[in-house]
PDB file of N, CA, C and O in Angstrom:
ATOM      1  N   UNK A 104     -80.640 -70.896 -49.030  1.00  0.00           N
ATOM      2  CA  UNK A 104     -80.062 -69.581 -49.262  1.00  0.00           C
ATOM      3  C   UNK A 104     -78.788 -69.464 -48.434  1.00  0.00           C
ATOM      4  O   UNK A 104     -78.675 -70.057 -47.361  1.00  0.00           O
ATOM      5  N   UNK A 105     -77.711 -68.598 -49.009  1.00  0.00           N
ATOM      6  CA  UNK A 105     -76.446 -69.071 -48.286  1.00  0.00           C
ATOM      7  C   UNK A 105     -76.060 -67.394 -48.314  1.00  0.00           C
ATOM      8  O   UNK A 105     -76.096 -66.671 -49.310  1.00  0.00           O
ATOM      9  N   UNK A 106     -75.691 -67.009 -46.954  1.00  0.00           N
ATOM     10  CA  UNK A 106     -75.219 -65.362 -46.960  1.00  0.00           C
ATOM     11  C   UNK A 106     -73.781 -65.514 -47.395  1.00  0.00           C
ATOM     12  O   UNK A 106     -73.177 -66.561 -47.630  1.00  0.00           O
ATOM     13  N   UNK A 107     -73.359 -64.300 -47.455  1.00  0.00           N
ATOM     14  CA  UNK A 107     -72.324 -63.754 -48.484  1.00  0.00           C
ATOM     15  C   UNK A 107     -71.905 -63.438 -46.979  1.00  0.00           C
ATOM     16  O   UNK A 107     -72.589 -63.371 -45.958  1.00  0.00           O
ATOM     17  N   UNK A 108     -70.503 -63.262 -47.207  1.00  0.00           N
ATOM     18  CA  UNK A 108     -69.748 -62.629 -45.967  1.00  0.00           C
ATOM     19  C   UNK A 108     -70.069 -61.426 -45.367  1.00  0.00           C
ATOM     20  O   UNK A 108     -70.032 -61.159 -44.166  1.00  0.00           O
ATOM     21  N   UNK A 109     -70.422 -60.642 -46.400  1.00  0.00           N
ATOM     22  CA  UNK A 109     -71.230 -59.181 -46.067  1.00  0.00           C
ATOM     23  C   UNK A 109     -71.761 -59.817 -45.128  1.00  0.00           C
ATOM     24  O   UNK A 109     -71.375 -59.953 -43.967  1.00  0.00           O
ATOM     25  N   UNK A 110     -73.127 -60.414 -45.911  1.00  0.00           N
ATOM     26  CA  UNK A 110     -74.353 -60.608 -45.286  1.00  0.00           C
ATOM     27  C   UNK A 110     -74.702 -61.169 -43.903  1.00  0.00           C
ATOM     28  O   UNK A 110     -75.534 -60.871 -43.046  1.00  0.00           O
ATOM     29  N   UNK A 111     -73.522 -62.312 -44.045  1.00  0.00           N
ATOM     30  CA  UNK A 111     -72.981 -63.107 -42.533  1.00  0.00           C
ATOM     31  C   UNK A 111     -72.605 -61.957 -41.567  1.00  0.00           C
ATOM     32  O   UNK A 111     -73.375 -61.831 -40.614  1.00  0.00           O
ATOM     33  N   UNK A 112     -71.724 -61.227 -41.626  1.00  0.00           N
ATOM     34  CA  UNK A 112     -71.043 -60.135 -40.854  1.00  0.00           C
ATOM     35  C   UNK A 112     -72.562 -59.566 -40.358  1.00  0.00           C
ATOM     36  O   UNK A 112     -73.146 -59.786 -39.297  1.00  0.00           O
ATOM     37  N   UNK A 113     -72.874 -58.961 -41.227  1.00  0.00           N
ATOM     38  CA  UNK A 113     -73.903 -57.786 -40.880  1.00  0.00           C
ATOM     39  C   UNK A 113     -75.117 -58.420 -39.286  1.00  0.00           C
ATOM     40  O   UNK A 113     -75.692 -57.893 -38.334  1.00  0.00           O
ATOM     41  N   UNK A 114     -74.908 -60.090 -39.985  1.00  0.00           N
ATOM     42  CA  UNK A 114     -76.381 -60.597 -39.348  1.00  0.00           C
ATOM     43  C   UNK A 114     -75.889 -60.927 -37.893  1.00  0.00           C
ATOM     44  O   UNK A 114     -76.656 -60.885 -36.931  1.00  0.00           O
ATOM     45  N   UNK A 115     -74.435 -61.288 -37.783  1.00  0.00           N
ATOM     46  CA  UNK A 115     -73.666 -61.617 -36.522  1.00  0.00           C
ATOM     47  C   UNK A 115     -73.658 -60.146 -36.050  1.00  0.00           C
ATOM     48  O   UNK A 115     -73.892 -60.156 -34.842  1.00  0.00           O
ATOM     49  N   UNK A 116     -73.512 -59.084 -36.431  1.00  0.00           N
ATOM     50  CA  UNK A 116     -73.288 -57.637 -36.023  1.00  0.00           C
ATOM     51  C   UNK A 116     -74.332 -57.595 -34.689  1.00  0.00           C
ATOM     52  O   UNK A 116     -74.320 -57.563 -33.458  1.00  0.00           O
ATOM     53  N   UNK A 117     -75.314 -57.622 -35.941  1.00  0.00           N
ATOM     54  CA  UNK A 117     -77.069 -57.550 -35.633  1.00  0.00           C
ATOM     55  C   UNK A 117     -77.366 -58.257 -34.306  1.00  0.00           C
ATOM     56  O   UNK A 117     -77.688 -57.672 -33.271  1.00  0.00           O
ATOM     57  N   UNK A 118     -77.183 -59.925 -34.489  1.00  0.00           N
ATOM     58  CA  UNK A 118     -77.359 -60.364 -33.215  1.00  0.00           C
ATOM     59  C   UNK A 118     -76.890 -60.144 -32.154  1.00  0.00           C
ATOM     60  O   UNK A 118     -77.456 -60.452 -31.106  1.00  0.00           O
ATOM     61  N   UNK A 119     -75.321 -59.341 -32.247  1.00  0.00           N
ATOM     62  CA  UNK A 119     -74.804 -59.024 -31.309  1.00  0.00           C
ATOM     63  C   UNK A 119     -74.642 -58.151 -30.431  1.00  0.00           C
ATOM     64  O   UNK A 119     -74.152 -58.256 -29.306  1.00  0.00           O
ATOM     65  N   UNK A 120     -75.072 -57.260 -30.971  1.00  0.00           N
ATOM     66  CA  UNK A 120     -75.759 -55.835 -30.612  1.00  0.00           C
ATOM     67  C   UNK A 120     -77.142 -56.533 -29.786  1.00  0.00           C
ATOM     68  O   UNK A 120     -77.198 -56.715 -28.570  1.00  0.00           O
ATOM     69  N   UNK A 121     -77.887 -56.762 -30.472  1.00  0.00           N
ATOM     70  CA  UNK A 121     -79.245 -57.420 -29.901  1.00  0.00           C
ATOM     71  C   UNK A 121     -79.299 -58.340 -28.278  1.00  0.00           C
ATOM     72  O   UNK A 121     -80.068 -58.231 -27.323  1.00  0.00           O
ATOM     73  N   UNK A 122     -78.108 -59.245 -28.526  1.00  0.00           N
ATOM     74  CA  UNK A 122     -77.915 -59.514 -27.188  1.00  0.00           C
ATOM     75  C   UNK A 122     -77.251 -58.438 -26.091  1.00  0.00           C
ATOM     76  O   UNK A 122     -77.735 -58.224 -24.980  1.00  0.00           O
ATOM     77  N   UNK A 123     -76.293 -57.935 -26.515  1.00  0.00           N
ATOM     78  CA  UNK A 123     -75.951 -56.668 -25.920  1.00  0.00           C
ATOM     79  C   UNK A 123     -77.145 -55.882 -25.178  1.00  0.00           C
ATOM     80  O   UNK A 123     -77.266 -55.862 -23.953  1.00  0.00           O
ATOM     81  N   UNK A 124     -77.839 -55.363 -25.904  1.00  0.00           N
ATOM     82  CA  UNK A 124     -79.025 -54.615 -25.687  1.00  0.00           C
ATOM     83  C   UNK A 124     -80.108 -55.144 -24.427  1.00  0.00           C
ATOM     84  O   UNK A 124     -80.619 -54.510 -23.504  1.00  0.00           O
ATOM     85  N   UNK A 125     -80.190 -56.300 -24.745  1.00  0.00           N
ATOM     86  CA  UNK A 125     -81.172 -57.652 -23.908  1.00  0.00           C
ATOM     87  C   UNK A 125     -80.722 -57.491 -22.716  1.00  0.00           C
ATOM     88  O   UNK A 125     -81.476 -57.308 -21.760  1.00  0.00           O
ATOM     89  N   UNK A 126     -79.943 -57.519 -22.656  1.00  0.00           N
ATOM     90  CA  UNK A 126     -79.279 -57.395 -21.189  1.00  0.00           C
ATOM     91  C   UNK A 126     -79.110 -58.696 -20.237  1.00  0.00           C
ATOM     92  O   UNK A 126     -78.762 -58.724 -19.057  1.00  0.00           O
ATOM     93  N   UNK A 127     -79.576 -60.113 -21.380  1.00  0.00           N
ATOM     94  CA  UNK A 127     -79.343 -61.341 -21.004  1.00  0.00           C
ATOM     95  C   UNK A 127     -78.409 -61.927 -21.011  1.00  0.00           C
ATOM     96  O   UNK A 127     -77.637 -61.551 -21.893  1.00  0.00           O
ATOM     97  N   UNK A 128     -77.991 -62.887 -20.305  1.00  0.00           N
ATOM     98  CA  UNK A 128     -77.185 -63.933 -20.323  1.00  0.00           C
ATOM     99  C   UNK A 128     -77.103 -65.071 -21.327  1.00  0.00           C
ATOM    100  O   UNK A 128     -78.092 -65.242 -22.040  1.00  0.00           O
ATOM    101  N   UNK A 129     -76.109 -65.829 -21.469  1.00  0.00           N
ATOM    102  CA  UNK A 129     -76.461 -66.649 -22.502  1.00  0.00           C
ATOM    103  C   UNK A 129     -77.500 -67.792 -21.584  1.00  0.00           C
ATOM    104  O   UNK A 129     -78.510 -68.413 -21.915  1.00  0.00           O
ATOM    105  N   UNK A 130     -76.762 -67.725 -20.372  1.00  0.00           N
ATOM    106  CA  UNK A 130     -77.723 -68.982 -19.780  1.00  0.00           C
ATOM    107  C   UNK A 130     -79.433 -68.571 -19.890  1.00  0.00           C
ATOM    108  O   UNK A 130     -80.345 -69.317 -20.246  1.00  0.00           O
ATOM    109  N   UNK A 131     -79.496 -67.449 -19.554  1.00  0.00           N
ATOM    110  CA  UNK A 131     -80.713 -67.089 -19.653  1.00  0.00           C
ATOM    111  C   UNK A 131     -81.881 -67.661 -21.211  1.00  0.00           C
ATOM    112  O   UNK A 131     -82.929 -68.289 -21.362  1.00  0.00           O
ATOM    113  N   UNK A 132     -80.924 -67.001 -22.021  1.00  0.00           N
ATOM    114  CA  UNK A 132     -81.399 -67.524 -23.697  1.00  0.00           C
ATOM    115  C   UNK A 132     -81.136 -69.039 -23.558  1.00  0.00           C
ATOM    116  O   UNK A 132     -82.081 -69.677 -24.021  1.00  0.00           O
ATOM    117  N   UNK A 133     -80.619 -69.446 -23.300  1.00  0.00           N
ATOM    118  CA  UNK A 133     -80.588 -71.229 -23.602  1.00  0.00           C
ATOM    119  C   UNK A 133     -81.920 -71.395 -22.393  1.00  0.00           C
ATOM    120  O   UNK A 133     -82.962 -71.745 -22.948  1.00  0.00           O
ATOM    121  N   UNK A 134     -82.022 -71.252 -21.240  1.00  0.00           N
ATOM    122  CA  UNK A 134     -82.942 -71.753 -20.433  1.00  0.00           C
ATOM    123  C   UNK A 134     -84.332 -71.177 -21.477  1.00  0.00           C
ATOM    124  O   UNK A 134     -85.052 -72.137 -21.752  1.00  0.00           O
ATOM    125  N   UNK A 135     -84.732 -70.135 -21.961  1.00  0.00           N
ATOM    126  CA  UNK A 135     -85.978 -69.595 -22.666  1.00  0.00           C
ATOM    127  C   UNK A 135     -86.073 -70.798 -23.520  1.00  0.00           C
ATOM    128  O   UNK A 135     -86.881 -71.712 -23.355  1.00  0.00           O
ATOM    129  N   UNK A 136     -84.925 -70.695 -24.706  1.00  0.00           N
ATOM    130  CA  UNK A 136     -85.014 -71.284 -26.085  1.00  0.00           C
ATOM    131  C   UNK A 136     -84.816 -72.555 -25.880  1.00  0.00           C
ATOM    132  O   UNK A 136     -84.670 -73.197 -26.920  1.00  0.00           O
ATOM    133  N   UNK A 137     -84.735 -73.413 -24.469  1.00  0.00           N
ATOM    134  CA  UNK A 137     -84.552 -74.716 -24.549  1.00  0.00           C
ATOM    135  C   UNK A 137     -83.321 -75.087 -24.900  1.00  0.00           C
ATOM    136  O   UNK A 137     -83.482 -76.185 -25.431  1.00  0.00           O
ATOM    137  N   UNK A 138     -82.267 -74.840 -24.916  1.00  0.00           N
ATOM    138  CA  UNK A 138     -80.762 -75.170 -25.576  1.00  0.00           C
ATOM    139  C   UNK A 138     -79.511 -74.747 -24.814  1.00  0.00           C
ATOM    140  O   UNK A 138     -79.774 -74.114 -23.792  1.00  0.00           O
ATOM    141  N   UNK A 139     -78.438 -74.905 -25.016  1.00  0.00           N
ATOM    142  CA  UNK A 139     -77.474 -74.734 -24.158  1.00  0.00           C
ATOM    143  C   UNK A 139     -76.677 -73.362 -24.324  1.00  0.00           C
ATOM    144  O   UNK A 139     -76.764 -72.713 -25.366  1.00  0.00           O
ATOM    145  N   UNK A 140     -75.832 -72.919 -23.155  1.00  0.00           N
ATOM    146  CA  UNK A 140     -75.750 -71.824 -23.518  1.00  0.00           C
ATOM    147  C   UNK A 140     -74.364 -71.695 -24.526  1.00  0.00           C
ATOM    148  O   UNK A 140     -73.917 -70.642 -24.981  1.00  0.00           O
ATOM    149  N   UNK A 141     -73.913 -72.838 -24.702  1.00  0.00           N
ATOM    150  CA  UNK A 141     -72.678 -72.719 -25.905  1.00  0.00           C
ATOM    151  C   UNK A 141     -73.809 -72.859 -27.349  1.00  0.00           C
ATOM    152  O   UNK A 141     -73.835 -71.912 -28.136  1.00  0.00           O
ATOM    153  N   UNK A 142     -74.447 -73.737 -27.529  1.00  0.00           N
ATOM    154  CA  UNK A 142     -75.426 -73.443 -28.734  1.00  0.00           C
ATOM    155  C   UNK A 142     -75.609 -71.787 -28.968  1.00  0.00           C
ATOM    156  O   UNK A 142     -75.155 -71.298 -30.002  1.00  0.00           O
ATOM    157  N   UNK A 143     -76.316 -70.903 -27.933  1.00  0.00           N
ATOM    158  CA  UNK A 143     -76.414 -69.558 -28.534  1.00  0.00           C
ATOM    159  C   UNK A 143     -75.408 -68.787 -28.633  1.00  0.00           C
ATOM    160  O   UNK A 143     -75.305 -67.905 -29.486  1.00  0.00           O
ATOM    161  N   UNK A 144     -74.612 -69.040 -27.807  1.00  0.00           N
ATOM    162  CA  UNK A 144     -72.963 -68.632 -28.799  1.00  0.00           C
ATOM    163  C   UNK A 144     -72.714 -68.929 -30.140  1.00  0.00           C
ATOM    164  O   UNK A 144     -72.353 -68.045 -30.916  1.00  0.00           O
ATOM    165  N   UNK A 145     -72.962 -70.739 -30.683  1.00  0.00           N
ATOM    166  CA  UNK A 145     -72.697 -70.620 -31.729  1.00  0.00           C
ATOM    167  C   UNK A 145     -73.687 -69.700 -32.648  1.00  0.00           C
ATOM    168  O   UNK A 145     -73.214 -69.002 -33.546  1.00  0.00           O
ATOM    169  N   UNK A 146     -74.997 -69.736 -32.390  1.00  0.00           N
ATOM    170  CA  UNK A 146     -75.630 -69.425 -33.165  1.00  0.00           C
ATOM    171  C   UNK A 146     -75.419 -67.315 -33.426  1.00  0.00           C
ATOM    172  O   UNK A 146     -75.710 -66.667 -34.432  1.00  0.00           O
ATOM    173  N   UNK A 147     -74.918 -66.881 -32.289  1.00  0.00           N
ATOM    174  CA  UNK A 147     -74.539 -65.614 -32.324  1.00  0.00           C
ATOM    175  C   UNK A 147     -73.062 -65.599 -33.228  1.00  0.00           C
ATOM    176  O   UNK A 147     -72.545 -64.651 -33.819  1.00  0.00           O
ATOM    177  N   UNK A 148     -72.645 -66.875 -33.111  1.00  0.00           N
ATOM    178  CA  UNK A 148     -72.022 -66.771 -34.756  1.00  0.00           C
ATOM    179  C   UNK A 148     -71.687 -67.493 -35.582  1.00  0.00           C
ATOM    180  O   UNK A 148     -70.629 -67.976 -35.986  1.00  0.00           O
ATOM    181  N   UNK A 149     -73.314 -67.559 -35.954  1.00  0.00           N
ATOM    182  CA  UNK A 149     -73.661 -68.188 -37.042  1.00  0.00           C
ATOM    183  C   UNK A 149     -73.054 -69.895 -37.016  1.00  0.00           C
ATOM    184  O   UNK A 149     -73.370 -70.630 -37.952  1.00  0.00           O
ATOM    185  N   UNK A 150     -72.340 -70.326 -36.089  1.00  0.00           N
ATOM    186  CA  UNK A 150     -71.220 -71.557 -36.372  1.00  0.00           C
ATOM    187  C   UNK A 150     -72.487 -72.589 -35.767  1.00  0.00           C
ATOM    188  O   UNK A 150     -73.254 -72.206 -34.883  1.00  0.00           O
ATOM    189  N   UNK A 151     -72.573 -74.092 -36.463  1.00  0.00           N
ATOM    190  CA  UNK A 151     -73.189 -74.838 -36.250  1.00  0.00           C
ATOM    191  C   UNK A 151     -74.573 -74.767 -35.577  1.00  0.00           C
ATOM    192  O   UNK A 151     -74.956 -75.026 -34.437  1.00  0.00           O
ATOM    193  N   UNK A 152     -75.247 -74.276 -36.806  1.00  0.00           N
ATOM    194  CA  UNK A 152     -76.784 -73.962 -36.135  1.00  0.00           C
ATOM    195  C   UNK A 152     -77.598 -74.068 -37.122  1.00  0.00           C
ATOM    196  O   UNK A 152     -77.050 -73.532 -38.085  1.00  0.00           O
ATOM    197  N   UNK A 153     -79.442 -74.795 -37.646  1.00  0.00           N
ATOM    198  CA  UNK A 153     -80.034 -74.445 -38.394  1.00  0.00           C
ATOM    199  C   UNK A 153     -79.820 -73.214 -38.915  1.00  0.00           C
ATOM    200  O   UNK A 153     -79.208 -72.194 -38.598  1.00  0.00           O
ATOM    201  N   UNK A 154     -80.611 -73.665 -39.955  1.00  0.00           N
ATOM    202  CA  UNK A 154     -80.720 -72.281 -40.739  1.00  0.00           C
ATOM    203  C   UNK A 154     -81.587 -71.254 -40.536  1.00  0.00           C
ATOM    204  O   UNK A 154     -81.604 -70.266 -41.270  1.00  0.00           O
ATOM    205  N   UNK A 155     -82.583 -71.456 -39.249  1.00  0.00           N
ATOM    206  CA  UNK A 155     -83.506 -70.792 -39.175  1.00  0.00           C
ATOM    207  C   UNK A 155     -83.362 -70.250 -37.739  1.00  0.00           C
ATOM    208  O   UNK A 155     -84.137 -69.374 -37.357  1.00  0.00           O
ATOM    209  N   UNK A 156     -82.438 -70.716 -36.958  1.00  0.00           N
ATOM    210  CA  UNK A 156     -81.651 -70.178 -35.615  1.00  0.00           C
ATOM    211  C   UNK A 156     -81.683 -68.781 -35.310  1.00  0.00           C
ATOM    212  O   UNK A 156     -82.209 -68.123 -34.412  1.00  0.00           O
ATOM    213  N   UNK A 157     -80.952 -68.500 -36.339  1.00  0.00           N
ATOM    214  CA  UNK A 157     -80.610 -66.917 -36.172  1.00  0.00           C
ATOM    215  C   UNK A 157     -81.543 -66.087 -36.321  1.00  0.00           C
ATOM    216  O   UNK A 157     -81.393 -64.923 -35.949  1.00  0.00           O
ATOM    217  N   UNK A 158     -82.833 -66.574 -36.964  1.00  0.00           N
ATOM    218  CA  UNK A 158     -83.877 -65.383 -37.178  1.00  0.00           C
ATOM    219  C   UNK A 158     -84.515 -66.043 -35.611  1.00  0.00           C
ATOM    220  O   UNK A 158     -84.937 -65.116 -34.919  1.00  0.00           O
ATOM    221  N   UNK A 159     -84.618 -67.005 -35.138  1.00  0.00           N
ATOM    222  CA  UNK A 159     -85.760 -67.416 -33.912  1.00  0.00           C
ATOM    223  C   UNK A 159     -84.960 -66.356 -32.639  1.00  0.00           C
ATOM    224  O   UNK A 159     -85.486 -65.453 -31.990  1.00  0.00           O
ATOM    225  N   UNK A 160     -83.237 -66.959 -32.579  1.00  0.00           N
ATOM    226  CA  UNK A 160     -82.933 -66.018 -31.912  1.00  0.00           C
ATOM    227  C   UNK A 160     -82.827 -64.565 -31.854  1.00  0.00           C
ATOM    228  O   UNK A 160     -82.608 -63.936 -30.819  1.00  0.00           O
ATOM    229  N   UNK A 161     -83.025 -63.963 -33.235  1.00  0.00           N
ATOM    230  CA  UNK A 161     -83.282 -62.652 -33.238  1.00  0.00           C
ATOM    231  C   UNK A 161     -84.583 -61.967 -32.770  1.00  0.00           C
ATOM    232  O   UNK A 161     -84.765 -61.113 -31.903  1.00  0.00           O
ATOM    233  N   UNK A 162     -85.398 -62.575 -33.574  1.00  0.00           N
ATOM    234  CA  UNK A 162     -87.008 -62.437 -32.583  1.00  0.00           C
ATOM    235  C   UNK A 162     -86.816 -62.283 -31.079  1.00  0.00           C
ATOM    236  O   UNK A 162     -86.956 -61.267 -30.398  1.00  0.00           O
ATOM    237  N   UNK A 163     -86.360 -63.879 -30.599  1.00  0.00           N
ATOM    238  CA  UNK A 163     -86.607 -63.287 -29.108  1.00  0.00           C
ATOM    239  C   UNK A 163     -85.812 -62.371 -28.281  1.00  0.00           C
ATOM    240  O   UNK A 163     -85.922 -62.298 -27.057  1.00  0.00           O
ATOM    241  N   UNK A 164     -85.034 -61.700 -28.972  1.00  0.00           N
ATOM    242  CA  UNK A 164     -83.869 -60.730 -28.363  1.00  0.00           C
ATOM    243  C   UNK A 164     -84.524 -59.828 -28.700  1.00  0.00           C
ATOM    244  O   UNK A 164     -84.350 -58.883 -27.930  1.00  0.00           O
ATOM    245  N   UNK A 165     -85.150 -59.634 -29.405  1.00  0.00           N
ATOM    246  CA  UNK A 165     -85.900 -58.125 -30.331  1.00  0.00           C
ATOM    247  C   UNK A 165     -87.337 -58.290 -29.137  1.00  0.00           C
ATOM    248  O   UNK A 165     -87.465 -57.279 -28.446  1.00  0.00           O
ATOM    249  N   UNK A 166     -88.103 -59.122 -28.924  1.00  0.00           N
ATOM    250  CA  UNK A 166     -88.769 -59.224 -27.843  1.00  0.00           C
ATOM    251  C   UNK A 166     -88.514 -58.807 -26.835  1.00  0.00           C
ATOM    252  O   UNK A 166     -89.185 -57.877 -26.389  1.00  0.00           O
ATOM    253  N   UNK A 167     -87.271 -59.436 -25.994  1.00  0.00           N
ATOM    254  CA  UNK A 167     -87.113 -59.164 -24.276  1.00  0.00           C
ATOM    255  C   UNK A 167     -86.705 -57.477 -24.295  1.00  0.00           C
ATOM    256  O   UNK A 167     -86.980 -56.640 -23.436  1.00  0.00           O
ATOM    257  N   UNK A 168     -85.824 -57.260 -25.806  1.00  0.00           N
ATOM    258  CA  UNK A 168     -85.876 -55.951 -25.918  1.00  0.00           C
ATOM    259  C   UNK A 168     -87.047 -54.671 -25.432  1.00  0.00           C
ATOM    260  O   UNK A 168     -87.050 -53.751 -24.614  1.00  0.00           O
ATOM    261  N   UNK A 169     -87.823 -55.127 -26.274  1.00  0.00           N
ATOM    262  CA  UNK A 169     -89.256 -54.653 -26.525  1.00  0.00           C
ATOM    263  C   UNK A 169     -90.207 -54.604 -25.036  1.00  0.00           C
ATOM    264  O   UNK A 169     -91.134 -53.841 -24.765  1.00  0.00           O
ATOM    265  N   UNK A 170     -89.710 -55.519 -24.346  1.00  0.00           N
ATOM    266  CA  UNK A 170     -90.256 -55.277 -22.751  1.00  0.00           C
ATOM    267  C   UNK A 170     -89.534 -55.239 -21.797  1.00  0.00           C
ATOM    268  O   UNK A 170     -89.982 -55.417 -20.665  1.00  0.00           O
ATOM    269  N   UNK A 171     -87.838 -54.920 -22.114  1.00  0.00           N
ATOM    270  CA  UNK A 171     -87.434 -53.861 -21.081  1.00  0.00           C
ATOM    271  C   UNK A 171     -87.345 -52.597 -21.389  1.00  0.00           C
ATOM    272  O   UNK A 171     -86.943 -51.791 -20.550  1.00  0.00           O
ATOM    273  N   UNK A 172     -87.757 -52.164 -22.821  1.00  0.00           N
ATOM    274  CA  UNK A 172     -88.404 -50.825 -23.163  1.00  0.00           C
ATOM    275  C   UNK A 172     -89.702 -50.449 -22.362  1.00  0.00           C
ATOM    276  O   UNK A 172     -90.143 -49.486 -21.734  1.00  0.00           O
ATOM    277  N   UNK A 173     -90.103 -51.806 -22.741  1.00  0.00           N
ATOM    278  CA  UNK A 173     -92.319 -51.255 -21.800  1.00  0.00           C
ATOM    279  C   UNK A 173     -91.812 -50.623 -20.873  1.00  0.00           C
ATOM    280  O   UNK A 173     -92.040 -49.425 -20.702  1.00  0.00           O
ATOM    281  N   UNK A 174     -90.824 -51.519 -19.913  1.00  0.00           N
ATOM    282  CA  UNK A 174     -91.120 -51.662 -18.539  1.00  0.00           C
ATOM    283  C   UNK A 174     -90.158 -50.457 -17.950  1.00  0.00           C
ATOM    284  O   UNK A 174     -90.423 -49.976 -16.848  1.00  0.00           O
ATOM    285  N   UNK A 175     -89.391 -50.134 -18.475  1.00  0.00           N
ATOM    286  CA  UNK A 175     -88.603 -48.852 -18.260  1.00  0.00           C
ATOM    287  C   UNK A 175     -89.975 -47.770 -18.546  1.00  0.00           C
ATOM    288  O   UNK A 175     -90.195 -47.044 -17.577  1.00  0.00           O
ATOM    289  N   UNK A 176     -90.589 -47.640 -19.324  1.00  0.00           N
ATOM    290  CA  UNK A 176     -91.426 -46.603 -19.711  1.00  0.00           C
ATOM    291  C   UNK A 176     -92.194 -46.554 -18.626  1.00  0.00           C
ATOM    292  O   UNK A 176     -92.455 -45.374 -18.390  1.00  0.00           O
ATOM    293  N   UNK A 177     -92.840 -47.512 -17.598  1.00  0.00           N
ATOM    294  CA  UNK A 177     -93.952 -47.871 -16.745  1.00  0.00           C
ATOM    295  C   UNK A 177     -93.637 -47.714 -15.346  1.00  0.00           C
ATOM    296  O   UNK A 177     -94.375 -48.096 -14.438  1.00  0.00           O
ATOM    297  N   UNK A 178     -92.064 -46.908 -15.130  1.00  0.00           N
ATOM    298  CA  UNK A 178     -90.859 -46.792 -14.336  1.00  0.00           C
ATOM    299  C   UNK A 178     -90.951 -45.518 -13.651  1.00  0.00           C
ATOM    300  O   UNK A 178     -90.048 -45.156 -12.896  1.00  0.00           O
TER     301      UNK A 178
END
């Protein structure tokens, strides 16, 4: 399946915001995901990465998200 420029845009938007949000580093995401921290650059856009990159890295950004929400709440 191959995104449309829309679709590309929207999903780079998405991740980017998402890391934004995370409040991580790239080193941080490469040390989690095993990979370097220029890899999750590319993959934050979209440039030289499986095809299945961008959803693994979205998950775990939508995760660390999800528990510096908990943990603010538990604050």
């Amino acid at each position: 399946m191959v995104l449309t420029s829309d679709e590309a845009a929207a999903v780079k938007d998405e991740l980017q915001g998402n890391f934004d949000l995370s409040g991580i580093t790239l080193k941080m995401a490469a040390i989690d995901l095993k990979t370097t921290p220029e890899h999750i650059q590319d993959v934050l856009n979209l440039k030289n990465c499986r095809r299945e990159e961008p959803w693994v890295l979205r998950n775990y950004l939508i995760q660390i998200i999800l528990l510096k929400l908990e943990s603010m709440k538990t604050d």
